[in-house]
Amino acid sequence: GAVVSQHPSRVICKSGTSVKIECRSLDFQATTMFWYRQFPKQSLMLMATSNEGSKATYEQGVEKDKFLINHASLTLSTLTVTSAHPEDSSFYICSARDVEGLNTEAFFGQGTRLTVV
Amino acid sequence: GENVEQHPSTLSVQEGDSAVIKCTYSDSASNYFPWYKQELGKRPQLIIDIRSNVGEKKDQRIAVTLNKTAKHFSLHITETQPEDSAVYFCAASSPSGGSYIPTFGRGTSLIVHP
């Protein structure tokens, strides 16, 4: 299957700083990428849908000024957690869908474990 | 928007038994239903999917059934093995401005006892 690479896999940062997470599709082009947050033993909560070349669509309750998403190319989307606080500590995971497939499998990155201290 | 309910939240079986996980969805426009397996600390991996024009699909020990009228779909794992232990997520993908955003169920933690 297609490969989605997410970096970093783990990050620890201080309160008040910003953290950038990258999501890359390695062997396909992705018009759409999805960003999820997952709490321990819970489901994948969709935060936003990232569309190449346009503004991301955020789910209700997700602060767009806090979670900045940039999808500048067909192979890269970034999520920046700004002014991070301990409550932002979580597992963040992206997924990407091949531009050729309108409604097909989405491939997941390996996730980023963010710890804010 | 789409709403996906998944049951049970935890399923414990003996090795060799069958396991069934059920999901319901609300949006009749949903037409793609993938199932993902997520092992602890790892990314979700697609194990099987089904489209709305098909009622059943099988891949070795794994099968998925879909009832469009009732808006429910199920995952069936036969002859379970300890390595099947993981969290399983169902999803329903419905059109939202043309993006077909997948909505996930809450997950089922499957434990297979040797």
mmCIF file of C-alpha atoms in Angstrom:
data_model
loop_
_atom_site.group_PDB
_atom_site.id
_atom_site.type_symbol
_atom_site.label_atom_id
_atom_site.label_comp_id
_atom_site.label_asym_id
_atom_site.label_seq_id
_atom_site.Cartn_x
_atom_site.Cartn_y
_atom_site.Cartn_z
ATOM 1 C CA GLY A 1 0.000 0.000 0.000
ATOM 2 C CA ALA A 2 0.860 3.659 -0.187
ATOM 3 C CA VAL A 3 3.161 5.169 2.427
ATOM 4 C CA VAL A 4 2.491 8.180 4.605
ATOM 5 C CA SER A 5 5.352 9.430 6.731
ATOM 6 C CA GLN A 6 4.746 11.570 9.789
ATOM 7 C CA HIS A 7 7.495 13.391 11.640
ATOM 8 C CA PRO A 8 8.432 13.620 14.435
ATOM 9 C CA SER A 9 7.157 10.452 16.074
ATOM 10 C CA ARG A 10 7.672 11.874 19.549
ATOM 11 C CA VAL A 11 8.172 15.402 20.786
ATOM 12 C CA ILE A 12 8.395 16.993 24.211
ATOM 13 C CA CYS A 13 8.048 20.740 24.430
ATOM 14 C CA LYS A 14 7.666 23.423 27.068
ATOM 15 C CA SER A 15 4.393 25.216 27.697
ATOM 16 C CA GLY A 16 4.027 28.252 25.499
ATOM 17 C CA THR A 17 6.156 27.004 22.649
ATOM 18 C CA SER A 18 4.982 25.872 19.226
ATOM 19 C CA VAL A 19 5.428 22.468 17.640
ATOM 20 C CA LYS A 20 5.235 21.586 13.953
ATOM 21 C CA ILE A 21 4.240 18.136 12.770
ATOM 22 C CA GLU A 22 4.785 17.074 9.168
ATOM 23 C CA CYS A 23 2.771 14.601 7.152
ATOM 24 C CA ARG A 24 4.155 13.445 3.822
ATOM 25 C CA SER A 25 2.769 11.105 1.200
ATOM 26 C CA LEU A 26 5.860 9.358 -0.131
ATOM 27 C CA ASP A 27 4.700 7.563 -3.238
ATOM 28 C CA PHE A 28 1.450 9.226 -4.197
ATOM 29 C CA GLN A 29 -0.119 12.643 -4.441
ATOM 30 C CA ALA A 30 -2.729 13.617 -1.893
ATOM 31 C CA THR A 31 -5.216 16.391 -2.545
ATOM 32 C CA THR A 32 -6.765 15.751 0.828
ATOM 33 C CA MET A 33 -5.132 15.007 4.150
ATOM 34 C CA PHE A 34 -6.879 14.533 7.461
ATOM 35 C CA TRP A 35 -5.580 15.410 10.907
ATOM 36 C CA TYR A 36 -6.772 13.440 13.924
ATOM 37 C CA ARG A 37 -6.235 13.548 17.640
ATOM 38 C CA GLN A 38 -6.394 10.347 19.639
ATOM 39 C CA PHE A 39 -6.605 10.106 23.420
ATOM 40 C CA PRO A 40 -5.570 6.869 25.165
ATOM 41 C CA LYS A 41 -7.965 4.019 24.444
ATOM 42 C CA GLN A 42 -10.246 6.308 22.470
ATOM 43 C CA SER A 43 -11.205 6.781 18.877
ATOM 44 C CA LEU A 44 -9.733 9.006 16.200
ATOM 45 C CA MET A 45 -11.189 12.484 16.539
ATOM 46 C CA LEU A 46 -11.085 14.398 13.290
ATOM 47 C CA MET A 47 -9.616 17.854 13.829
ATOM 48 C CA ALA A 48 -9.504 19.182 10.311
ATOM 49 C CA THR A 49 -9.455 18.318 6.653
ATOM 50 C CA SER A 50 -6.495 19.741 4.785
ATOM 51 C CA ASN A 51 -6.895 20.546 1.104
ATOM 52 C CA GLU A 52 -3.918 21.334 -1.082
ATOM 53 C CA GLY A 53 -3.817 24.973 -2.078
ATOM 54 C CA SER A 54 -6.763 26.064 0.031
ATOM 55 C CA LYS A 55 -7.661 26.710 3.642
ATOM 56 C CA ALA A 56 -8.235 23.760 5.901
ATOM 57 C CA THR A 57 -11.720 22.892 7.077
ATOM 58 C CA TYR A 58 -11.836 22.611 10.855
ATOM 59 C CA GLU A 59 -14.268 20.513 12.854
ATOM 60 C CA GLN A 60 -16.493 22.176 15.387
ATOM 61 C CA GLY A 61 -14.684 22.953 18.604
ATOM 62 C CA VAL A 62 -11.201 22.902 17.079
ATOM 63 C CA GLU A 63 -9.447 26.268 17.292
ATOM 64 C CA LYS A 64 -7.997 27.121 13.898
ATOM 65 C CA ASP A 65 -5.677 29.742 15.375
ATOM 66 C CA LYS A 66 -4.219 27.200 17.752
ATOM 67 C CA PHE A 67 -3.883 24.319 15.330
ATOM 68 C CA LEU A 68 -2.467 25.832 12.158
ATOM 69 C CA ILE A 69 -2.639 23.642 9.085
ATOM 70 C CA ASN A 70 -0.746 24.254 5.881
ATOM 71 C CA HIS A 71 -1.110 21.986 2.851
ATOM 72 C CA ALA A 72 1.319 23.654 0.488
ATOM 73 C CA SER A 73 1.917 20.773 -1.894
ATOM 74 C CA LEU A 74 0.330 17.519 -2.997
ATOM 75 C CA THR A 75 2.718 15.572 -0.806
ATOM 76 C CA LEU A 76 3.025 17.637 2.362
ATOM 77 C CA SER A 77 0.702 18.927 5.044
ATOM 78 C CA THR A 78 1.835 20.413 8.344
ATOM 79 C CA LEU A 79 0.074 20.871 11.660
ATOM 80 C CA THR A 80 1.479 23.483 14.016
ATOM 81 C CA VAL A 81 0.329 23.454 17.619
ATOM 82 C CA THR A 82 0.825 27.044 18.736
ATOM 83 C CA SER A 83 1.373 28.151 22.328
ATOM 84 C CA ALA A 84 1.124 24.563 23.493
ATOM 85 C CA HIS A 85 -0.256 23.730 26.924
ATOM 86 C CA PRO A 86 -0.236 20.462 28.884
ATOM 87 C CA GLU A 87 -3.835 19.771 27.825
ATOM 88 C CA ASP A 88 -2.620 19.649 24.221
ATOM 89 C CA SER A 89 -0.600 16.554 25.072
ATOM 90 C CA SER A 90 -1.967 13.777 22.900
ATOM 91 C CA PHE A 91 -1.340 11.455 19.969
ATOM 92 C CA TYR A 92 -1.751 13.316 16.682
ATOM 93 C CA ILE A 93 -2.089 11.312 13.498
ATOM 94 C CA CYS A 94 -2.560 12.259 9.886
ATOM 95 C CA SER A 95 -3.976 10.354 6.966
ATOM 96 C CA ALA A 96 -3.844 10.993 3.247
ATOM 97 C CA ARG A 97 -5.842 9.866 0.283
ATOM 98 C CA ASP A 98 -4.543 9.416 -3.244
ATOM 99 C CA VAL A 99 -5.634 12.219 -5.570
ATOM 100 C CA GLU A 100 -6.777 9.551 -8.012
ATOM 101 C CA GLY A 101 -9.244 8.049 -5.567
ATOM 102 C CA LEU A 102 -12.182 10.229 -4.586
ATOM 103 C CA ASN A 103 -13.597 7.840 -2.027
ATOM 104 C CA THR A 104 -11.024 5.211 -1.260
ATOM 105 C CA GLU A 105 -8.741 4.059 1.482
ATOM 106 C CA ALA A 106 -6.938 6.707 3.492
ATOM 107 C CA PHE A 107 -3.408 5.788 4.569
ATOM 108 C CA PHE A 108 -2.230 6.782 8.016
ATOM 109 C CA GLY A 109 1.035 8.228 9.195
ATOM 110 C CA GLN A 110 2.712 6.645 12.187
ATOM 111 C CA GLY A 111 1.484 9.358 14.521
ATOM 112 C CA THR A 112 3.177 11.913 16.758
ATOM 113 C CA ARG A 113 3.152 11.635 20.532
ATOM 114 C CA LEU A 114 3.172 15.207 21.838
ATOM 115 C CA THR A 115 3.971 15.867 25.488
ATOM 116 C CA VAL A 116 3.794 19.426 26.753
ATOM 117 C CA VAL A 117 5.556 20.008 30.058
ATOM 118 C CA GLY B 1 -23.069 14.977 9.409
ATOM 119 C CA GLU B 2 -22.347 11.289 9.636
ATOM 120 C CA ASN B 3 -22.570 9.476 12.978
ATOM 121 C CA VAL B 4 -21.037 6.025 13.444
ATOM 122 C CA GLU B 5 -21.823 3.832 16.425
ATOM 123 C CA GLN B 6 -19.638 0.800 17.159
ATOM 124 C CA HIS B 7 -20.233 -2.112 19.526
ATOM 125 C CA PRO B 8 -18.947 -3.679 21.639
ATOM 126 C CA SER B 9 -16.238 -1.462 23.093
ATOM 127 C CA THR B 10 -14.392 -4.508 24.409
ATOM 128 C CA LEU B 11 -14.517 -8.088 23.160
ATOM 129 C CA SER B 12 -12.729 -10.960 24.798
ATOM 130 C CA VAL B 13 -12.594 -14.375 23.075
ATOM 131 C CA GLN B 14 -10.676 -17.625 23.261
ATOM 132 C CA GLU B 15 -8.239 -18.507 20.518
ATOM 133 C CA GLY B 16 -10.082 -20.244 17.717
ATOM 134 C CA ASP B 17 -13.421 -18.597 18.445
ATOM 135 C CA SER B 18 -15.107 -16.121 16.120
ATOM 136 C CA ALA B 19 -15.407 -12.403 16.831
ATOM 137 C CA VAL B 20 -18.060 -10.052 15.512
ATOM 138 C CA ILE B 21 -17.975 -6.263 15.703
ATOM 139 C CA LYS B 22 -21.001 -4.236 14.636
ATOM 140 C CA CYS B 23 -21.353 -0.659 13.421
ATOM 141 C CA THR B 24 -24.271 1.521 12.420
ATOM 142 C CA TYR B 25 -24.198 4.736 10.448
ATOM 143 C CA SER B 26 -26.659 7.553 9.951
ATOM 144 C CA ASP B 27 -25.975 9.092 6.540
ATOM 145 C CA SER B 28 -27.625 7.134 3.750
ATOM 146 C CA ALA B 29 -25.245 8.823 1.283
ATOM 147 C CA SER B 30 -22.245 7.018 2.797
ATOM 148 C CA ASN B 31 -20.908 4.544 0.287
ATOM 149 C CA TYR B 32 -17.502 3.380 1.492
ATOM 150 C CA PHE B 33 -16.920 1.438 4.707
ATOM 151 C CA PRO B 34 -13.341 0.581 5.703
ATOM 152 C CA TRP B 35 -12.214 -1.341 8.767
ATOM 153 C CA TYR B 36 -8.902 -0.544 10.433
ATOM 154 C CA LYS B 37 -6.785 -2.464 12.927
ATOM 155 C CA GLN B 38 -4.632 -0.479 15.320
ATOM 156 C CA GLU B 39 -2.038 -2.164 17.484
ATOM 157 C CA LEU B 40 -0.815 -0.363 20.569
ATOM 158 C CA GLY B 41 1.256 2.692 19.692
ATOM 159 C CA LYS B 42 1.011 2.067 15.965
ATOM 160 C CA ARG B 43 -0.871 3.535 13.062
ATOM 161 C CA PRO B 44 -4.265 2.189 11.975
ATOM 162 C CA GLN B 45 -3.968 -0.240 9.085
ATOM 163 C CA LEU B 46 -6.746 -1.077 6.652
ATOM 164 C CA ILE B 47 -7.751 -4.724 6.925
ATOM 165 C CA ILE B 48 -10.835 -4.829 4.716
ATOM 166 C CA ASP B 49 -13.316 -2.447 3.121
ATOM 167 C CA ILE B 50 -16.664 -2.647 1.391
ATOM 168 C CA ARG B 51 -18.628 -0.387 -0.903
ATOM 169 C CA SER B 52 -22.339 0.195 -0.868
ATOM 170 C CA ASN B 53 -22.940 -1.776 -4.051
ATOM 171 C CA VAL B 54 -21.741 -4.970 -2.362
ATOM 172 C CA GLY B 55 -23.393 -6.883 0.479
ATOM 173 C CA GLU B 56 -20.512 -9.029 1.626
ATOM 174 C CA LYS B 57 -16.773 -9.305 1.150
ATOM 175 C CA LYS B 58 -14.365 -11.908 2.452
ATOM 176 C CA ASP B 59 -10.598 -12.104 2.752
ATOM 177 C CA GLN B 60 -9.352 -15.312 4.349
ATOM 178 C CA ARG B 61 -10.425 -15.215 8.022
ATOM 179 C CA ILE B 62 -11.958 -11.758 7.771
ATOM 180 C CA ALA B 63 -15.337 -10.861 6.312
ATOM 181 C CA VAL B 64 -17.484 -7.768 6.263
ATOM 182 C CA THR B 65 -21.230 -7.567 5.669
ATOM 183 C CA LEU B 66 -23.261 -4.492 4.808
ATOM 184 C CA ASN B 67 -26.984 -3.894 5.131
ATOM 185 C CA LYS B 68 -27.743 -0.597 3.437
ATOM 186 C CA THR B 69 -31.402 -0.632 4.332
ATOM 187 C CA ALA B 70 -30.695 -0.957 8.025
ATOM 188 C CA LYS B 71 -27.517 1.147 7.760
ATOM 189 C CA HIS B 72 -25.331 -1.305 9.566
ATOM 190 C CA PHE B 73 -22.186 -3.227 8.759
ATOM 191 C CA SER B 74 -20.231 -5.847 10.634
ATOM 192 C CA LEU B 75 -16.747 -7.298 10.812
ATOM 193 C CA HIS B 76 -16.399 -11.044 11.280
ATOM 194 C CA ILE B 77 -13.116 -12.676 12.258
ATOM 195 C CA THR B 78 -13.049 -16.468 12.304
ATOM 196 C CA GLU B 79 -10.510 -18.765 13.959
ATOM 197 C CA THR B 80 -9.116 -15.904 15.995
ATOM 198 C CA GLN B 81 -5.450 -15.891 16.930
ATOM 199 C CA PRO B 82 -3.586 -13.989 19.685
ATOM 200 C CA GLU B 83 -2.054 -11.728 17.048
ATOM 201 C CA ASP B 84 -5.563 -10.532 16.177
ATOM 202 C CA SER B 85 -5.593 -8.722 19.525
ATOM 203 C CA ALA B 86 -5.819 -4.989 18.768
ATOM 204 C CA VAL B 87 -8.280 -2.135 18.553
ATOM 205 C CA TYR B 88 -10.551 -2.268 15.518
ATOM 206 C CA PHE B 89 -12.225 0.802 14.062
ATOM 207 C CA CYS B 90 -15.033 0.914 11.571
ATOM 208 C CA ALA B 91 -15.605 3.983 9.433
ATOM 209 C CA ALA B 92 -18.222 5.328 7.078
ATOM 210 C CA SER B 93 -17.274 7.725 4.324
ATOM 211 C CA SER B 94 -19.902 10.191 3.176
ATOM 212 C CA PRO B 95 -19.681 13.079 0.745
ATOM 213 C CA SER B 96 -19.105 16.447 2.364
ATOM 214 C CA GLY B 97 -18.611 19.092 -0.237
ATOM 215 C CA GLY B 98 -17.101 16.413 -2.410
ATOM 216 C CA SER B 99 -14.382 15.443 0.067
ATOM 217 C CA TYR B 100 -15.763 12.094 1.306
ATOM 218 C CA ILE B 101 -14.653 12.470 4.878
ATOM 219 C CA PRO B 102 -14.428 9.215 6.871
ATOM 220 C CA THR B 103 -16.144 9.151 10.249
ATOM 221 C CA PHE B 104 -14.783 6.594 12.693
ATOM 222 C CA GLY B 105 -16.526 4.510 15.300
ATOM 223 C CA ARG B 106 -15.263 4.584 18.871
ATOM 224 C CA GLY B 107 -13.272 1.388 18.452
ATOM 225 C CA THR B 108 -13.440 -2.168 19.776
ATOM 226 C CA SER B 109 -10.634 -3.579 21.844
ATOM 227 C CA LEU B 110 -10.367 -7.250 20.845
ATOM 228 C CA ILE B 111 -8.514 -9.545 23.201
ATOM 229 C CA VAL B 112 -7.794 -13.084 22.061
ATOM 230 C CA HIS B 113 -6.730 -15.387 24.869
ATOM 231 C CA PRO B 114 -4.364 -18.238 23.974
#
